[in-house]
Short mmCIF file of C-alpha atoms and ligand atoms in Angstrom, two decimals:
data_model
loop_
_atom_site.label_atom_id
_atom_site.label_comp_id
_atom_site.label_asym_id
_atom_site.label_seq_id
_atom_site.Cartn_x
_atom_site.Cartn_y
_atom_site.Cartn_z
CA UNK A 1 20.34 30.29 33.03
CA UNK A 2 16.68 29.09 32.92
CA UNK A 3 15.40 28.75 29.62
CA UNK A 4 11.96 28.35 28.30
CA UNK A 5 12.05 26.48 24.98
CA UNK A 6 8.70 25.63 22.34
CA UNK A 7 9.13 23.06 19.10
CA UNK A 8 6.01 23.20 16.56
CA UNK A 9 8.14 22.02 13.49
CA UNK A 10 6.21 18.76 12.85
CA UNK A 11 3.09 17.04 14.51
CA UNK A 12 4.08 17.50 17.93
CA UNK A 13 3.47 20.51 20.28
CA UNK A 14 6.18 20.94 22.80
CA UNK A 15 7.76 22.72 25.58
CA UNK A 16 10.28 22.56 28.22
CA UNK A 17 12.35 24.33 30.74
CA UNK A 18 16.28 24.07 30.79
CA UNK A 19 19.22 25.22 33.09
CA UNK A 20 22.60 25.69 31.75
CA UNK A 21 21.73 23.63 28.40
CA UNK A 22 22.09 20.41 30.38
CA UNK A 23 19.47 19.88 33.03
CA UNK A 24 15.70 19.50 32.17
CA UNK A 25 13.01 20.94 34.78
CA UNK A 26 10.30 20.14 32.74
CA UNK A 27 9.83 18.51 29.62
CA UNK A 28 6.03 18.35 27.75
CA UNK A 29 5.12 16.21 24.40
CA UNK A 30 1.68 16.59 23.61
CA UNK A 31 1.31 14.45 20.16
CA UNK A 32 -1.10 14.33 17.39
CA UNK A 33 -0.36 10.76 16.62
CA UNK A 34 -4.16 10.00 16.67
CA UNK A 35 -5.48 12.84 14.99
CA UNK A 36 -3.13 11.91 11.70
CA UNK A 37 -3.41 8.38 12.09
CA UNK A 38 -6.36 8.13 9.90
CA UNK A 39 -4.66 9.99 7.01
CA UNK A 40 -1.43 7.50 7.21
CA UNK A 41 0.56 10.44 7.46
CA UNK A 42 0.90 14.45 9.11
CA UNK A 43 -1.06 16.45 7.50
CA UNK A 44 0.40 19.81 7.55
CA UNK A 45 -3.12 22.17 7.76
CA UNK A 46 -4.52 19.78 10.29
CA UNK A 47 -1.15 19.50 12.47
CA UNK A 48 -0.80 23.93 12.38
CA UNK A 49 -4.25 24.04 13.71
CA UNK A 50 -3.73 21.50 16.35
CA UNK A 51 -0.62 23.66 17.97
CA UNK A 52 -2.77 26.51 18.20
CA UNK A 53 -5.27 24.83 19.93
CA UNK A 54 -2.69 23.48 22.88
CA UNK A 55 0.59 25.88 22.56
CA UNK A 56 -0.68 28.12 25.82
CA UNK A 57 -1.73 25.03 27.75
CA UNK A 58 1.61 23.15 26.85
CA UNK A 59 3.33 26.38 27.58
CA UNK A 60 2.01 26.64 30.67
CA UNK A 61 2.11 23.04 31.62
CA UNK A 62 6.07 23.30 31.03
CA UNK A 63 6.28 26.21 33.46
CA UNK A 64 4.29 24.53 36.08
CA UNK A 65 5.82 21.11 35.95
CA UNK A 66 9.56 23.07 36.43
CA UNK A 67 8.29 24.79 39.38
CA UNK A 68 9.41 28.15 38.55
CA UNK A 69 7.07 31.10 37.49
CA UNK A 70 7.61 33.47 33.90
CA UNK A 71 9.78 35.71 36.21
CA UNK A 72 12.65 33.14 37.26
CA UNK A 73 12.80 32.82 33.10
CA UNK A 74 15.88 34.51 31.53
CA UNK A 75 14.96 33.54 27.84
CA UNK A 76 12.59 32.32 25.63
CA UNK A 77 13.90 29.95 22.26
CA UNK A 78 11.75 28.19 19.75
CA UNK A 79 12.55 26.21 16.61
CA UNK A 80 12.28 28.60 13.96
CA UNK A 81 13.86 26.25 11.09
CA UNK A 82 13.47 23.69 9.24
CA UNK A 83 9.68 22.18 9.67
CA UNK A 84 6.40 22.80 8.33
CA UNK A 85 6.05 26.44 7.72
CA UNK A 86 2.29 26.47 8.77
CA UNK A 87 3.55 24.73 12.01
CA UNK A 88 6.27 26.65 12.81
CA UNK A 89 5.06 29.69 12.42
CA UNK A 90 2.88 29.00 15.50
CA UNK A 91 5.50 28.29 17.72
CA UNK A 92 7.65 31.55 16.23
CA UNK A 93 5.06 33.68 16.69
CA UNK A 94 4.20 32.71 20.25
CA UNK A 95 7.44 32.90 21.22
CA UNK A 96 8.24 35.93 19.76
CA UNK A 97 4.79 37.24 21.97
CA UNK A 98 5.80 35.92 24.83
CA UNK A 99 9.83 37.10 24.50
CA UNK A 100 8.65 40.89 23.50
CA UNK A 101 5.88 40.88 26.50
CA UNK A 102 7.82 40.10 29.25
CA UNK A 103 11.46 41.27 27.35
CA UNK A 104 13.37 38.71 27.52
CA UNK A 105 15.85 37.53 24.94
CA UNK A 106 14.54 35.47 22.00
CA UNK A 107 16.97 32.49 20.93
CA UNK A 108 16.27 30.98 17.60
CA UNK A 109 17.42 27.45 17.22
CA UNK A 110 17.52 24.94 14.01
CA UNK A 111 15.75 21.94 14.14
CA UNK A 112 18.62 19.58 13.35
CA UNK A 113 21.05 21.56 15.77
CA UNK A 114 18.31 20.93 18.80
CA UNK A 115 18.33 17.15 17.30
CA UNK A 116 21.79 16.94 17.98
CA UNK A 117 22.22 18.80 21.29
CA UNK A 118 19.75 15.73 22.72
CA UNK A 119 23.09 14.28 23.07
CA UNK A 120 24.00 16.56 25.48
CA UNK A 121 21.00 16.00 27.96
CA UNK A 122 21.70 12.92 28.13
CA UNK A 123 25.61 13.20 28.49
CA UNK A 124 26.39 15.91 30.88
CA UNK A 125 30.19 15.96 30.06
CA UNK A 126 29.70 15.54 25.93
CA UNK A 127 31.01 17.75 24.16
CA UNK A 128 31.97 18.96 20.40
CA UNK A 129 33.95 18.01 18.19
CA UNK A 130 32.49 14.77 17.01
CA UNK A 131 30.82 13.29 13.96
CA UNK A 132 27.28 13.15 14.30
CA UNK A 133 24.88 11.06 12.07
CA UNK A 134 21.53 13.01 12.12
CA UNK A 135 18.48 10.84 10.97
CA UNK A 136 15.13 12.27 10.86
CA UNK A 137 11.95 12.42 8.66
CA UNK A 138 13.28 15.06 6.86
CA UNK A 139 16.54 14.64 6.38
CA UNK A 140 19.81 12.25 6.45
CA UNK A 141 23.13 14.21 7.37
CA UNK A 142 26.59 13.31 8.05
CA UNK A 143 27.64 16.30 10.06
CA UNK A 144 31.24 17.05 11.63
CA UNK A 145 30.12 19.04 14.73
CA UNK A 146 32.96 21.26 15.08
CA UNK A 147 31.52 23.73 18.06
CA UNK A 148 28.37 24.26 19.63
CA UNK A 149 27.00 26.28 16.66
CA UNK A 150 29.66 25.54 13.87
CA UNK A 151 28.52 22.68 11.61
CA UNK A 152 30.15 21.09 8.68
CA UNK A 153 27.62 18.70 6.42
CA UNK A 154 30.06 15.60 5.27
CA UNK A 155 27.40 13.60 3.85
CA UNK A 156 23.93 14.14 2.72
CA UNK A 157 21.19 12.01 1.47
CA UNK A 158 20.23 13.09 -2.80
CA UNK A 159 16.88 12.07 -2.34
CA UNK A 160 15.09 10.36 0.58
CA UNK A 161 15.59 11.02 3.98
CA UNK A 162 15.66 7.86 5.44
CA UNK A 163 12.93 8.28 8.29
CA UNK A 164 10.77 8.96 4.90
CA UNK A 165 12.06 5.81 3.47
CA UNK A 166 11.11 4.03 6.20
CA UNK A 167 8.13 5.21 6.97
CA UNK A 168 6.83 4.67 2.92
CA UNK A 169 8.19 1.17 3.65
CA UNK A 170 5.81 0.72 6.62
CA UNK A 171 2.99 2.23 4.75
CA UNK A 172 3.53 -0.61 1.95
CA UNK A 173 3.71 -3.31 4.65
CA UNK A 174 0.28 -1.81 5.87
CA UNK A 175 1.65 -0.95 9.04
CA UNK A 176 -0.25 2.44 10.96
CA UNK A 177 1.37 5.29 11.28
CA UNK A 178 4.11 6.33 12.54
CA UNK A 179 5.43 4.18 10.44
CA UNK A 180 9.43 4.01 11.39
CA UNK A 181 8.08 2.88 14.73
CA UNK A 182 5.95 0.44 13.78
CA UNK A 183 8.34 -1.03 11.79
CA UNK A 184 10.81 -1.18 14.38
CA UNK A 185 8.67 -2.61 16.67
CA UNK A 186 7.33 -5.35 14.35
CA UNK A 187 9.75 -7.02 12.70
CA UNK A 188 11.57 -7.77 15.49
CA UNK A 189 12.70 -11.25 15.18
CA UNK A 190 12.07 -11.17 11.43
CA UNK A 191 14.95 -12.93 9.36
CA UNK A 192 16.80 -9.65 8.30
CA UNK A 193 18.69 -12.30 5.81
CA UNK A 194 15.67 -13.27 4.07
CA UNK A 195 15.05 -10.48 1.19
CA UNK A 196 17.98 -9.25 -0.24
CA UNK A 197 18.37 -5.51 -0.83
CA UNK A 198 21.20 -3.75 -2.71
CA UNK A 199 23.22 -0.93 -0.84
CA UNK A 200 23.20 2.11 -3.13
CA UNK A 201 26.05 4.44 -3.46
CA UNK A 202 26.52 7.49 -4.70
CA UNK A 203 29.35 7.75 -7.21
CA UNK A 204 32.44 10.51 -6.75
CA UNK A 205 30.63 10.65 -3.12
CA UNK A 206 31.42 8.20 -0.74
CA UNK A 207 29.76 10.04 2.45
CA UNK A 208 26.37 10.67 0.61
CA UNK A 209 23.14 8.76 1.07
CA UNK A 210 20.41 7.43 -1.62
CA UNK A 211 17.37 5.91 -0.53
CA UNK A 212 14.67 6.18 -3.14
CA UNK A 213 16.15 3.26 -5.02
CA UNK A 214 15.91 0.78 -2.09
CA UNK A 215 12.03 2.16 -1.81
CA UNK A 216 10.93 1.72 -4.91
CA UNK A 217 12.64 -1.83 -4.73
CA UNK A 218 10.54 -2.69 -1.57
CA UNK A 219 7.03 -1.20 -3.10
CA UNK A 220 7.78 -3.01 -6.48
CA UNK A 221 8.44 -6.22 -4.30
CA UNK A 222 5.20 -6.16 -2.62
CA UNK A 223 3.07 -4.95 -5.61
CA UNK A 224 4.89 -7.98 -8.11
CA UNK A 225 4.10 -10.88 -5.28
CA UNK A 226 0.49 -9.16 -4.66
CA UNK A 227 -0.01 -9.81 -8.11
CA UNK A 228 0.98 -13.00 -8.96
CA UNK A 229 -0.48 -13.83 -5.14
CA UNK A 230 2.02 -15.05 -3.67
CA UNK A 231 2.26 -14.21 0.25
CA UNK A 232 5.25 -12.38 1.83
CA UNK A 233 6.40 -12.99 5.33
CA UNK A 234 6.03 -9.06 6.09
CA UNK A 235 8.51 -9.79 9.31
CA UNK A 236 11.01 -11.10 7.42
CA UNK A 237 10.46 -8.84 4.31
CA UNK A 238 10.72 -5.51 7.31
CA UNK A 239 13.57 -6.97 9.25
CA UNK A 240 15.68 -7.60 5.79
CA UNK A 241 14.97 -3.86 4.42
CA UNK A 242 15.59 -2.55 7.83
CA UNK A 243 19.14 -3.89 7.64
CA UNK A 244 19.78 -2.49 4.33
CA UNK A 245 18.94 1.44 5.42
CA UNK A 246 20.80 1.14 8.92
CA UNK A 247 23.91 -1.14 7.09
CA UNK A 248 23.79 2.49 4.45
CA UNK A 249 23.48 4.59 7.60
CA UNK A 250 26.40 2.73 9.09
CA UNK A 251 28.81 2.24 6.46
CA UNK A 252 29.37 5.86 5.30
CA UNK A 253 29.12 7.02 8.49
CA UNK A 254 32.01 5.33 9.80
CA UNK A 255 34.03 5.64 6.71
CA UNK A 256 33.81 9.16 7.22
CA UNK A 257 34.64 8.98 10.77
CA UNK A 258 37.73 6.77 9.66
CA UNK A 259 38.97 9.11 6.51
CA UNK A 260 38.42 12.45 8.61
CA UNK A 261 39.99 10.58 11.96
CA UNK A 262 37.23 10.68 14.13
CA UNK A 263 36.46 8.57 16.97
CA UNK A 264 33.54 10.15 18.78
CA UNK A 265 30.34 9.60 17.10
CA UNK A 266 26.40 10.47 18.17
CA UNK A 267 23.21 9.93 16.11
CA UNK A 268 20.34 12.24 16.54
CA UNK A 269 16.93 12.32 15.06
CA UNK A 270 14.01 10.35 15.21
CA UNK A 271 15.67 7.37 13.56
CA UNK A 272 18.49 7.23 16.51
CA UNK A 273 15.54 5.58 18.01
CA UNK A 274 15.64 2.57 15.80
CA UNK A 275 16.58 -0.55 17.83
CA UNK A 276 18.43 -1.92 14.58
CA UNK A 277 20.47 0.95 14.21
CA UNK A 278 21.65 1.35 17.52
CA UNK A 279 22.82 -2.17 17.95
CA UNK A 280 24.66 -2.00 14.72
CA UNK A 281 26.19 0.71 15.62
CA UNK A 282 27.15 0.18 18.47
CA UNK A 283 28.41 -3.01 18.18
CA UNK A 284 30.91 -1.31 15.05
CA UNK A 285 31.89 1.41 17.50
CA UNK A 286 32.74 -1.33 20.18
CA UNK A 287 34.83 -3.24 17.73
CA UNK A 288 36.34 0.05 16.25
CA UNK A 289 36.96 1.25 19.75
CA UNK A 290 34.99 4.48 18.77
CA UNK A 291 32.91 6.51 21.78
CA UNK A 292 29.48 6.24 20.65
CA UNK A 293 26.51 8.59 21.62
CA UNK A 294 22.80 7.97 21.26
CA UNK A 295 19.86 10.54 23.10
CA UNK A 296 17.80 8.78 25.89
CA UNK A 297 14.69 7.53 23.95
CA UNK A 298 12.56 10.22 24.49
CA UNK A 299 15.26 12.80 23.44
CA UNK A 300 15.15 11.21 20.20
CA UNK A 301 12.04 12.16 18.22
CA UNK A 302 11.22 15.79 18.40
CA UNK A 303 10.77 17.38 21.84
CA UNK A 304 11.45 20.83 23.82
CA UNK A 305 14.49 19.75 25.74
CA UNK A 306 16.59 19.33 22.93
CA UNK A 307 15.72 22.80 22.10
CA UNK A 308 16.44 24.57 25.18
CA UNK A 309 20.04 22.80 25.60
CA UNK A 310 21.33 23.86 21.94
CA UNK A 311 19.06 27.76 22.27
CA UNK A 312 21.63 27.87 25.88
CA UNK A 313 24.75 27.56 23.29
CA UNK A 314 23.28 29.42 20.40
CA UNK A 315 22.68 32.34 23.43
CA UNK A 316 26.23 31.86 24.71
CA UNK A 317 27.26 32.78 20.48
CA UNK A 318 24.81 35.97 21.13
CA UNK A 319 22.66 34.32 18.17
CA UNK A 320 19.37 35.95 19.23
CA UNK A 321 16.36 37.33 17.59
CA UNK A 322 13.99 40.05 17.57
CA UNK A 323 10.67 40.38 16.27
CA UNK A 324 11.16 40.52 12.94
CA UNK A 325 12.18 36.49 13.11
CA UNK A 326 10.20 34.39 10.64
CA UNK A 327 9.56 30.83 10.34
CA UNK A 328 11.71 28.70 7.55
CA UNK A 329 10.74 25.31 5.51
CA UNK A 330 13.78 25.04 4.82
CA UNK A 331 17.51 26.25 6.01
CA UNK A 332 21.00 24.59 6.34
CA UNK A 333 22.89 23.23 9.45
CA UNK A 334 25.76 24.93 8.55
CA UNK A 335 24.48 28.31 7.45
CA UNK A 336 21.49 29.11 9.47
CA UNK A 337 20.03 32.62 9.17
CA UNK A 338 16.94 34.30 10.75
O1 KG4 B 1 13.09 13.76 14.25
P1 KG4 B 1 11.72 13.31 14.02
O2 KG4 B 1 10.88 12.94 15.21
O3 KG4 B 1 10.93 14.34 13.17
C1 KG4 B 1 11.54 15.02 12.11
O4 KG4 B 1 12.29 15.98 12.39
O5 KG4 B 1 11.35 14.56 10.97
O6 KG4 B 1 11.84 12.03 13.06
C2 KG4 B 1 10.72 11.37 12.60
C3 KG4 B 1 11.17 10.15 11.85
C4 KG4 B 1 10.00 9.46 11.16
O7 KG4 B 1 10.36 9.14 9.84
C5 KG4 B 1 9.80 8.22 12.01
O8 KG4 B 1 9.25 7.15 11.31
C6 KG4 B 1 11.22 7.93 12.44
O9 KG4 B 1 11.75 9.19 12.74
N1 KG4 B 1 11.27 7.03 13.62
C7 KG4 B 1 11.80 5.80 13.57
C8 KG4 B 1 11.64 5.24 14.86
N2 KG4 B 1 11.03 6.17 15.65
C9 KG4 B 1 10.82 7.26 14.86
N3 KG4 B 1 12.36 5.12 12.55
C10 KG4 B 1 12.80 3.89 12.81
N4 KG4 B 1 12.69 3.28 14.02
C11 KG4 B 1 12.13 3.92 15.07
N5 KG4 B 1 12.05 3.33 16.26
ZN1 ZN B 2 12.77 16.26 14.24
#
């Protein structure tokens, strides 16, 4: 089953084509990195009209690049929830256009789900259960992926995601946007023992997350030694706070693996591309003897791929749409409605 799949959630306009949930024919990114670069951030008015002005020719693109025409298409699926609502609602209601002009089935798929199926382009014989930690922008989830579209949060961040925290944390540094990217990429080889950060918990809640404290601790840090003028080694200062998120991300994540006796873990979301995290993690899982999962590098941030393999499962539930769907800010993993 071919299916044609569009993601408009954020700042990036994308499409793809996908057989059987597991093998990409085409996969299209177009970004709007340098059109929010200026503002330090996505700016939600600027990033809606953007997809409008590149949806068809992405859509197109997608079709092209798979080598198949709209004909050898058996559905269409879009990420209908949770995003920008001025954003999504592009995607939706081209989709929606497309699906009810040619009548084909319409398959609407949750961000974080798609996030999480990445896993399975990448692994062609994964499957659920497993525990999967999902780190975006948006949100910070410990989820226990029971089946394909059956979802059980564990752990949740109370405040900060922890791509936001990050990216905040850039921002202070002065690094560009993106800013989790940046600061990836440039404290490398920073002394991640230099700067001391505390690991907050959440009390009666061992699987949740909190990450507004540690940002306010790094702004505070920056603004107090700005002050008094005293220079920072910014590498060291990145590499030490990037330890502190990804040691929070990693120590509730396996704790919950270990009290709920699971030994298959993936990350998803755009922070599953952090080069910290995944050698943290993966050096754990190697000493726990856990199978651990990451996307392919490009499956990690958002993309259409992701959302054609999870739209093949949702299909395979019979969760499709008609057009009455609408476009959500916000929606649960584990109770998704359209
Ligand atoms: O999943 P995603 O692309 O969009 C949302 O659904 O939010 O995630 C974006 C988040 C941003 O906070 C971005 O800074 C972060 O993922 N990110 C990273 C890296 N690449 C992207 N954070 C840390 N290290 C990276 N290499
Ligand atoms: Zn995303």
């Amino acid at each position: 089953m071919k299916i044609l799949a569009i993601e408009s959630s954020c700042d990036d306009t994308a499409a793809a084509v996908v057989e059987d949930g597991r093998n990409v024919l085409s996969s299209i990114v177009s970004s709007q990195v340098k059109e929010h670069i200026v503002y330090g951030g996505v700016v939600p008015e600027i990033a809606s009209r953007l997809h409008t002005e590149v949806i068809n020719s992405v859509v197109q693109k997608a079709i092209d690049d798979a080598g198949v025409t709209l004909d050898d298409i058996d559905a269409v699926a879009v990420t209908y929830a949770p995003g920008l609502i001025g954003a999504l609602l592009v995607g939706v209601n081209f989709a929606k256009s497309l699906a009810f002009a040619t009548g084909k089935p319409l398959i609407p798929v949750h961000h974080l789900r798609s996030h999480i199926a990445a896993n399975y382009l990448t692994y062609k014989e994964f499957n659920p259960p497993f525990m999967c930690l999902v780190v975006s922008g948006g949100h910070s989830h410990i989820v226990n992926v029971k089946n394909y579209t059956e979802f059980e949060i564990i752990g949740r961040t109370r405040d900060d995601a922890a791509g936001e925290c990050l990216d905040k944390a850039a921002r202070t540094l002065g690094l560009p946007y993106p800013g989790g990217l940046n600061l990836d990429t440039r404290s490398k080889g920073g002394d991640a023992s230099a700067f001391s950060f505390t690991h907050p918990k959440v009390d009666g809640a061992p699987y949740d997350f909190s990450f507004s404290g540690l940002k306010t601790s790094i702004i505070n840090l920056l603004h107090n030694s700005e002050q008094k003028g005293i220079e920072l080694n910014k590498k060291d200062l990145g590499a030490s706070f990037l330890s502190a998120v990804t040691d929070c991300l990693c120590e509730n994540t396996f704790k919950a693996c270990e009290d709920l006796g699971f030994n298959k873990l993936a990350v998803a979301g755009g922070v599953s591309a952090n080069s910290v995290l995944r050698e943290k993690m993966s050096k754990i899982a190697a000493e726990k003897g856990y199978k651990l999962y990451f996307p392919e590098l490009k499956y990690c941030g958002d993309n259409a791929a992701m959302v054609g393999a999870q739209a093949y499962y949702e299909y395979l539930a019979g969760n499709t749409a008609d057009e009455s769907l609408n476009a959500y800010a916000t929606m649960p993993i584990d109770k998704a409605i359209y």
